[in-house]
Short mmCIF file of C-alpha atoms and ligand atoms in Angstrom, two decimals:
data_model
loop_
_atom_site.label_atom_id
_atom_site.label_comp_id
_atom_site.label_asym_id
_atom_site.label_seq_id
_atom_site.Cartn_x
_atom_site.Cartn_y
_atom_site.Cartn_z
CA MET N 18 8.07 -14.56 -13.03
CA ILE N 19 4.65 -13.10 -13.83
CA SER N 20 1.76 -15.03 -12.29
CA SER N 21 -1.14 -15.65 -14.67
CA SER N 22 -3.88 -14.95 -12.13
CA LEU N 23 -4.65 -11.61 -10.54
CA PRO N 24 -5.28 -11.24 -6.78
CA LYS N 25 -8.91 -11.69 -5.67
CA ALA N 26 -8.81 -8.76 -3.24
CA VAL N 27 -6.60 -5.73 -2.66
CA LYS N 28 -6.19 -3.01 -0.04
CA ILE N 29 -6.55 0.59 -1.17
CA ILE N 30 -4.96 3.31 0.94
CA GLU N 31 -6.68 6.64 0.34
CA VAL N 32 -4.00 9.34 0.31
CA GLY N 33 -6.07 12.29 -0.93
CA PRO N 34 -6.31 14.19 2.37
CA ARG N 35 -2.48 14.19 2.63
CA ASP N 36 -0.70 13.63 -0.69
CA GLY N 37 -3.69 15.04 -2.54
CA LEU N 38 -4.04 18.29 -0.65
CA GLN N 39 -0.47 19.05 0.46
CA ASN N 40 0.38 20.88 -2.75
CA GLU N 41 -2.78 22.99 -3.06
CA GLN N 42 -1.90 26.68 -3.25
CA GLN N 43 -5.20 27.89 -1.78
CA THR N 44 -5.60 27.41 1.96
CA ILE N 45 -8.08 24.66 2.68
CA SER N 46 -9.77 24.92 6.05
CA ALA N 47 -9.48 22.15 8.62
CA ASP N 48 -13.28 21.79 8.45
CA VAL N 49 -13.17 20.92 4.75
CA LYS N 50 -10.36 18.43 5.34
CA ILE N 51 -12.31 16.86 8.20
CA GLU N 52 -15.42 16.54 6.05
CA LEU N 53 -13.34 14.92 3.31
CA VAL N 54 -11.80 12.38 5.70
CA ASN N 55 -15.22 11.61 7.19
CA ARG N 56 -16.74 11.02 3.77
CA LEU N 57 -13.85 8.72 2.86
CA SER N 58 -14.21 6.86 6.16
CA GLN N 59 -17.88 6.27 5.38
CA ALA N 60 -16.90 4.88 1.99
CA GLY N 61 -15.15 2.02 3.82
CA PHE N 62 -11.39 2.55 3.40
CA VAL N 63 -9.38 0.56 5.92
CA ASN N 64 -6.51 3.04 5.75
CA ILE N 65 -6.62 6.80 5.13
CA GLU N 66 -3.54 9.01 5.03
CA ALA N 67 -5.11 11.93 6.84
CA ALA N 68 -2.27 14.17 7.94
CA SER N 69 1.40 15.11 7.78
CA PHE N 70 3.43 16.32 10.74
CA VAL N 71 6.17 18.03 8.76
CA SER N 72 7.58 21.52 9.10
CA PRO N 73 4.85 24.08 8.26
CA LYS N 74 7.59 26.20 6.69
CA TRP N 75 8.13 23.41 4.15
CA VAL N 76 4.50 22.39 3.57
CA PRO N 77 2.13 25.08 4.88
CA GLN N 78 -1.03 23.26 3.79
CA MET N 79 -0.40 20.49 6.33
CA ALA N 80 -0.10 22.89 9.29
CA THR N 81 -3.66 22.05 10.40
CA SER N 82 -2.93 18.33 10.77
CA ALA N 83 -3.49 18.19 14.54
CA GLU N 84 -6.82 19.99 14.15
CA VAL N 85 -7.85 17.58 11.40
CA MET N 86 -6.98 14.53 13.48
CA ALA N 87 -8.88 15.96 16.46
CA GLY N 88 -11.97 16.72 14.37
CA ILE N 89 -12.52 13.53 12.38
CA THR N 90 -15.03 10.86 13.29
CA ARG N 91 -13.08 7.64 13.43
CA ARG N 92 -14.58 4.64 11.77
CA PRO N 93 -13.84 1.40 13.61
CA GLY N 94 -11.61 -0.69 11.39
CA THR N 95 -9.96 2.27 9.66
CA LEU N 96 -6.33 3.21 10.32
CA TYR N 97 -5.54 6.92 10.13
CA SER N 98 -1.96 7.55 9.02
CA ALA N 99 0.35 10.55 8.99
CA LEU N 100 3.75 11.38 7.52
CA VAL N 101 6.47 11.96 10.10
CA PRO N 102 9.98 13.18 9.11
CA ASN N 103 11.61 13.33 12.56
CA MET N 104 10.98 13.06 16.32
CA LYS N 105 9.30 16.44 16.46
CA GLY N 106 6.77 15.17 13.92
CA PHE N 107 6.46 11.88 15.79
CA GLU N 108 5.59 13.59 19.08
CA ALA N 109 2.92 15.64 17.32
CA ALA N 110 1.52 12.58 15.53
CA LEU N 111 1.41 10.60 18.78
CA ALA N 112 -0.38 13.43 20.58
CA ALA N 113 -2.86 13.65 17.70
CA GLY N 114 -3.65 9.95 18.03
CA VAL N 115 -2.55 8.64 14.63
CA ASP N 116 -2.66 4.86 14.17
CA GLU N 117 0.22 4.60 11.74
CA VAL N 118 3.28 6.77 11.17
CA VAL N 119 4.84 6.99 7.74
CA ILE N 120 8.57 7.64 7.49
CA PHE N 121 9.49 8.79 4.01
CA ALA N 122 12.80 8.21 2.32
CA ALA N 123 13.85 8.50 -1.31
CA ALA N 124 15.62 6.21 -3.73
CA SER N 125 17.40 9.26 -5.13
CA GLU N 126 19.98 11.33 -3.21
CA ALA N 127 19.01 14.52 -5.00
CA PHE N 128 15.33 14.18 -4.10
CA SER N 129 16.16 13.34 -0.49
CA GLN N 130 18.06 16.63 -0.20
CA LYS N 131 15.30 18.69 -1.81
CA ASN N 132 12.43 17.05 0.08
CA ILE N 133 13.78 16.53 3.58
CA ASN N 134 17.07 18.44 3.51
CA CYS N 135 19.38 15.49 4.19
CA SER N 136 21.03 12.52 2.49
CA ILE N 137 19.38 9.09 2.33
CA ALA N 138 21.79 7.79 5.00
CA GLU N 139 21.05 10.74 7.30
CA SER N 140 17.32 10.23 6.81
CA VAL N 141 17.57 6.58 7.78
CA GLU N 142 19.48 7.57 10.93
CA ARG N 143 16.79 10.14 11.76
CA PHE N 144 14.05 7.56 11.17
CA ARG N 145 15.71 5.09 13.57
CA ASP N 146 14.44 7.01 16.60
CA VAL N 147 11.00 7.45 15.02
CA ALA N 148 10.79 3.73 14.28
CA ARG N 149 11.81 2.82 17.83
CA ALA N 150 9.29 5.26 19.30
CA ALA N 151 6.54 3.96 17.01
CA LYS N 152 7.18 0.39 18.20
CA GLU N 153 7.33 1.44 21.85
CA ASN N 154 3.96 3.16 21.44
CA LYS N 155 2.50 0.22 19.52
CA LEU N 156 1.88 2.27 16.40
CA ARG N 157 2.05 0.78 12.97
CA LEU N 158 5.09 1.87 10.94
CA ARG N 159 5.03 2.36 7.18
CA GLY N 160 7.96 3.34 5.00
CA ALA N 161 7.47 5.36 1.82
CA LEU N 162 10.11 5.31 -0.89
CA SER N 163 9.89 8.24 -3.31
CA CYS N 164 11.37 8.43 -6.80
CA ALA N 165 11.58 4.65 -7.15
CA PHE N 166 11.21 4.92 -10.94
CA GLY N 167 12.82 8.25 -11.71
CA CYS N 168 13.86 11.50 -10.09
CA PRO N 169 13.08 15.05 -11.19
CA TYR N 170 16.63 16.13 -10.30
CA GLN N 171 18.91 13.19 -11.11
CA GLY N 172 16.90 11.32 -13.77
CA GLU N 173 17.22 7.55 -13.77
CA VAL N 174 17.03 5.54 -10.56
CA SER N 175 18.17 1.92 -10.59
CA ALA N 176 16.22 -1.01 -9.20
CA ASP N 177 19.24 -1.75 -7.01
CA SER N 178 19.03 1.72 -5.42
CA VAL N 179 15.38 1.02 -4.65
CA ALA N 180 16.25 -2.38 -3.19
CA SER N 181 18.98 -0.87 -1.01
CA VAL N 182 16.57 1.60 0.64
CA VAL N 183 13.86 -1.06 0.91
CA GLN N 184 16.39 -3.14 2.88
CA GLN N 185 17.12 -0.20 5.20
CA LEU N 186 13.42 0.53 5.77
CA ARG N 187 12.83 -3.17 6.43
CA ASP N 188 15.64 -3.17 9.00
CA LEU N 189 13.98 -0.24 10.77
CA GLY N 190 10.96 -2.51 11.28
CA CYS N 191 8.50 -1.17 8.70
CA ASP N 192 5.26 -3.12 8.56
CA GLU N 193 4.64 -2.02 4.98
CA ILE N 194 6.76 -0.29 2.32
CA ASP N 195 5.45 1.94 -0.47
CA ILE N 196 7.20 1.94 -3.81
CA ALA N 197 6.36 5.36 -5.18
CA ASP N 198 6.45 6.83 -8.65
CA THR N 199 6.60 10.42 -7.44
CA ILE N 200 6.77 11.98 -10.90
CA GLY N 201 4.66 9.41 -12.76
CA VAL N 202 7.30 8.42 -15.30
CA ALA N 203 7.16 4.63 -14.94
CA THR N 204 5.75 2.26 -17.54
CA PRO N 205 4.46 -1.29 -16.91
CA ARG N 206 7.53 -3.47 -17.58
CA HIS N 207 9.74 -1.10 -15.60
CA VAL N 208 7.25 -1.28 -12.73
CA GLN N 209 7.29 -5.08 -12.78
CA ALA N 210 11.09 -5.17 -12.75
CA VAL N 211 11.37 -2.78 -9.79
CA MET N 212 8.58 -4.47 -7.82
CA GLN N 213 10.17 -7.88 -8.34
CA ARG N 214 13.59 -6.55 -7.26
CA ALA N 215 12.05 -4.93 -4.16
CA ALA N 216 10.26 -8.20 -3.37
CA GLN N 217 13.66 -9.90 -3.04
CA GLU N 218 14.21 -7.72 0.05
CA PHE N 219 10.73 -7.47 1.58
CA PRO N 220 7.63 -9.69 1.49
CA ILE N 221 5.64 -8.85 -1.62
CA GLU N 222 2.34 -8.88 0.28
CA LYS N 223 3.59 -5.91 2.32
CA LEU N 224 4.80 -3.86 -0.64
CA SER N 225 2.49 -1.25 -2.08
CA GLY N 226 2.29 0.66 -5.36
CA HIS N 227 1.96 4.45 -5.14
CA PHE N 228 1.55 5.84 -8.64
CA HIS N 229 1.18 9.41 -9.79
CA ASP N 230 -0.55 9.83 -13.13
CA THR N 231 1.60 12.57 -14.63
CA TYR N 232 2.22 10.66 -17.88
CA GLY N 233 -1.13 8.84 -17.90
CA GLN N 234 0.47 5.49 -16.99
CA ALA N 235 -0.87 4.91 -13.50
CA LEU N 236 -3.72 2.48 -14.22
CA ALA N 237 -1.50 0.47 -16.58
CA ASN N 238 1.15 0.40 -13.87
CA ILE N 239 -1.36 -0.86 -11.31
CA TYR N 240 -2.45 -3.60 -13.68
CA ALA N 241 1.19 -4.53 -14.23
CA SER N 242 1.72 -4.61 -10.45
CA LEU N 243 -1.33 -6.83 -9.99
CA GLU N 244 0.23 -9.24 -12.47
CA VAL N 245 3.32 -9.60 -10.28
CA GLY N 246 1.30 -9.99 -7.07
CA ILE N 247 1.18 -6.51 -5.46
CA THR N 248 -1.99 -6.28 -3.37
CA ILE N 249 -1.77 -2.81 -1.78
CA TYR N 250 -2.30 0.41 -3.76
CA HIS N 251 -2.45 4.09 -2.94
CA ALA N 252 -4.92 6.36 -4.68
CA SER N 253 -6.24 9.86 -4.25
CA VAL N 254 -9.89 10.81 -4.50
CA ALA N 255 -10.61 13.01 -7.53
CA GLY N 256 -6.98 12.51 -8.61
CA LEU N 257 -5.86 15.25 -6.22
CA GLY N 258 -2.20 15.80 -5.68
CA GLY N 259 1.32 16.68 -6.58
CA CYS N 260 4.53 16.97 -4.63
CA PRO N 261 5.75 20.43 -3.59
CA TYR N 262 9.34 19.25 -4.08
CA ALA N 263 8.84 17.59 -7.49
CA LYS N 264 8.09 20.36 -9.99
CA GLY N 265 5.44 19.43 -12.54
CA ALA N 266 4.34 16.32 -10.65
CA THR N 267 0.58 15.95 -10.96
CA GLY N 268 -1.88 14.04 -8.86
CA ASN N 269 -1.98 10.49 -7.69
CA VAL N 270 -4.00 8.03 -9.68
CA ALA N 271 -7.68 8.82 -9.00
CA THR N 272 -9.30 6.47 -6.51
CA GLU N 273 -12.54 6.37 -8.52
CA ASP N 274 -10.65 5.20 -11.63
CA VAL N 275 -8.82 2.50 -9.69
CA LEU N 276 -12.02 1.24 -8.04
CA TYR N 277 -13.83 1.20 -11.37
CA MET N 278 -11.06 -0.87 -12.96
CA LEU N 279 -10.84 -3.27 -10.02
CA ARG N 280 -14.61 -3.74 -9.97
CA GLY N 281 -14.47 -4.65 -13.66
CA LEU N 282 -11.70 -7.14 -12.94
CA GLY N 283 -13.72 -8.72 -10.13
CA ILE N 284 -11.12 -7.74 -7.51
CA ALA N 285 -12.67 -6.93 -4.12
CA THR N 286 -11.78 -3.75 -2.19
CA GLY N 287 -14.63 -3.42 0.33
CA ILE N 288 -15.05 0.23 -0.72
CA ASP N 289 -18.28 1.88 -1.85
CA LEU N 290 -17.43 3.51 -5.20
CA ASP N 291 -20.55 5.71 -5.16
CA LYS N 292 -19.53 7.26 -1.86
CA VAL N 293 -16.02 7.90 -3.20
CA VAL N 294 -17.54 9.61 -6.24
CA ASP N 295 -19.53 11.83 -3.85
CA ALA N 296 -16.39 12.62 -1.84
CA GLY N 297 -14.56 13.48 -5.08
CA GLN N 298 -17.33 15.80 -6.22
CA PHE N 299 -17.39 17.40 -2.76
CA ILE N 300 -13.68 18.21 -2.60
CA SER N 301 -13.54 19.33 -6.24
CA ALA N 302 -16.41 21.76 -5.61
CA GLN N 303 -14.54 23.08 -2.56
CA LEU N 304 -11.44 23.61 -4.68
CA GLY N 305 -13.49 25.23 -7.42
CA ARG N 306 -12.58 22.84 -10.20
CA LYS N 307 -13.65 19.63 -11.91
CA ALA N 308 -12.37 16.33 -10.51
CA VAL N 309 -9.49 14.79 -12.46
CA SER N 310 -11.04 11.32 -12.23
CA ARG N 311 -12.54 10.21 -15.55
CA ALA N 312 -14.60 7.44 -13.93
CA GLY N 313 -15.68 9.75 -11.11
CA ASN N 314 -16.90 12.42 -13.51
CA ALA N 315 -18.61 9.88 -15.78
CA LEU N 316 -20.41 8.23 -12.87
CA ALA N 317 -21.44 11.61 -11.45
CA ALA N 318 -22.75 12.71 -14.87
CA LYS N 319 -24.70 9.47 -15.25
CA ARG N 320 -26.36 10.14 -11.90
CA GLY N 321 -27.09 13.71 -12.93
CA ASN N 322 -24.87 15.52 -10.43
C1 HMG O 558 12.42 17.26 7.45
C2 HMG O 558 12.39 18.76 7.61
C3 HMG O 558 11.69 19.15 8.88
C4 HMG O 558 13.84 19.22 7.68
O1 HMG O 558 13.88 20.63 7.57
P1 HMG O 558 15.08 21.47 8.15
O2 HMG O 558 14.85 22.90 7.78
O3 HMG O 558 16.36 20.84 7.70
O4 HMG O 558 14.89 21.14 9.69
P2 HMG O 558 15.17 21.86 11.01
O5 HMG O 558 15.30 20.78 12.03
O6 HMG O 558 16.30 22.84 10.85
O7 HMG O 558 13.82 22.66 11.29
C5 HMG O 558 13.46 23.85 10.61
C6 HMG O 558 12.22 24.41 11.27
O8 HMG O 558 11.12 23.51 11.13
C7 HMG O 558 10.67 23.05 12.42
N1 HMG O 558 10.35 21.64 12.32
C8 HMG O 558 11.20 20.63 12.07
N2 HMG O 558 10.54 19.47 12.02
C9 HMG O 558 9.24 19.75 12.25
C10 HMG O 558 8.08 18.97 12.32
N3 HMG O 558 8.11 17.65 12.14
N4 HMG O 558 6.93 19.58 12.55
C11 HMG O 558 6.85 20.92 12.73
N5 HMG O 558 7.93 21.72 12.67
C12 HMG O 558 9.12 21.13 12.43
C13 HMG O 558 11.83 23.33 13.35
O9 HMG O 558 11.37 23.45 14.68
C14 HMG O 558 12.38 24.60 12.78
O10 HMG O 558 11.55 25.67 13.15
P3 HMG O 558 12.17 27.13 13.51
O11 HMG O 558 13.10 26.87 14.64
O12 HMG O 558 12.87 27.58 12.27
O13 HMG O 558 10.96 27.92 13.86
C15 HMG O 558 11.73 19.46 6.39
O14 HMG O 558 12.53 19.24 5.27
C16 HMG O 558 10.34 18.94 6.10
O15 HMG O 558 9.42 19.10 6.88
N6 HMG O 558 10.18 18.28 4.92
C17 HMG O 558 8.91 17.69 4.54
C18 HMG O 558 8.69 17.90 3.08
C19 HMG O 558 7.43 17.23 2.65
O16 HMG O 558 6.52 17.00 3.43
N7 HMG O 558 7.39 16.91 1.36
C20 HMG O 558 6.25 16.26 0.79
C21 HMG O 558 6.17 14.83 1.24
S1 HMG O 558 5.59 13.87 -0.09
C22 HMG O 558 6.78 12.74 -0.37
O17 HMG O 558 7.81 12.80 0.22
C23 HMG O 558 6.52 11.72 -1.38
C24 HMG O 558 5.44 10.68 -1.02
C25 HMG O 558 5.63 10.12 0.39
O18 HMG O 558 4.16 11.29 -1.11
C26 HMG O 558 5.49 9.53 -2.01
C27 HMG O 558 5.36 10.01 -3.45
O19 HMG O 558 4.38 10.68 -3.78
O20 HMG O 558 6.24 9.69 -4.21
#
């Protein structure tokens, strides 16, 4: 059932420093990453995905994660999150002082193998220890579910496969679960169907939408998710991003575009759009290219920078 009214407020998780930068071919210094996180903190995000404690052989760009976590200025009220694939990653994340660990599974067997070198069942077993350790250390636990709308290796992914992994992540004790369109193939009705199926297994207010914009559908998919009551969204400043294990995947939906749309809809986020535009211009200049965010570039041009 689609509710006729949209939520009055939503939470935006800024994933640019992690999902956004992990696929960059050029080495980005820890100092630049720290400056980016600091600028995003000042913009008012309550949750920033700042790091990833994965194997540096698999994702070299994230090898500076401990340095980044040590160098940032923490804003009271902001949670700093990091991806953790196993206990080795958990120990590093704990030592680095992350507030929230993100275990990441897939709704597709093929993607699970390519991304974390094990089956979905094996990944859930591996995450069991991480989940227990997170609880023991009073860290927040988030579960990410990749390829919830399609897989680059096996194609279609059913809503029931998504629901089955949502159930398993719920049983591990996740506080929040991300339903991710890793390769950006979803369209609005499909998104609503999958979100509603996932919500049969996990409270809808703790489900989030993580949309890549590969096919230009991300804002439409967020609007469709708002219609069914999803109130947490991931976005990446300047539209940074791509997954190293999903060929052709482009960036996450740009945070500036999402904030611009939400502002127009009268939906509160608590985030200062101007400061996000500045952060987007900063990181794009560092990367030597124009930001992918249409709203970000338009607002920057209007201001004359
Ligand atoms: C899971 C593994 C480690 C398995 O990788 P493996 O090769 O099967 O594991 P292993 O246990 O044999 O370890 C291999 C080497 O990595 C080391 N190692 C092992 N673990 C760690 C660790 N945590 N931190 C640092 N080092 C580690 C380990 O010590 C060893 O080093 P060596 O002995 O060869 O020198 C690997 O596949 C991996 O790191 N994968 C991560 C891939 C990744 O980060 N992908 C992008 C994430 S984005 C995503 O998933 C989608 C999402 C969440 O963004 C949502 C969306 O957009 O849709």
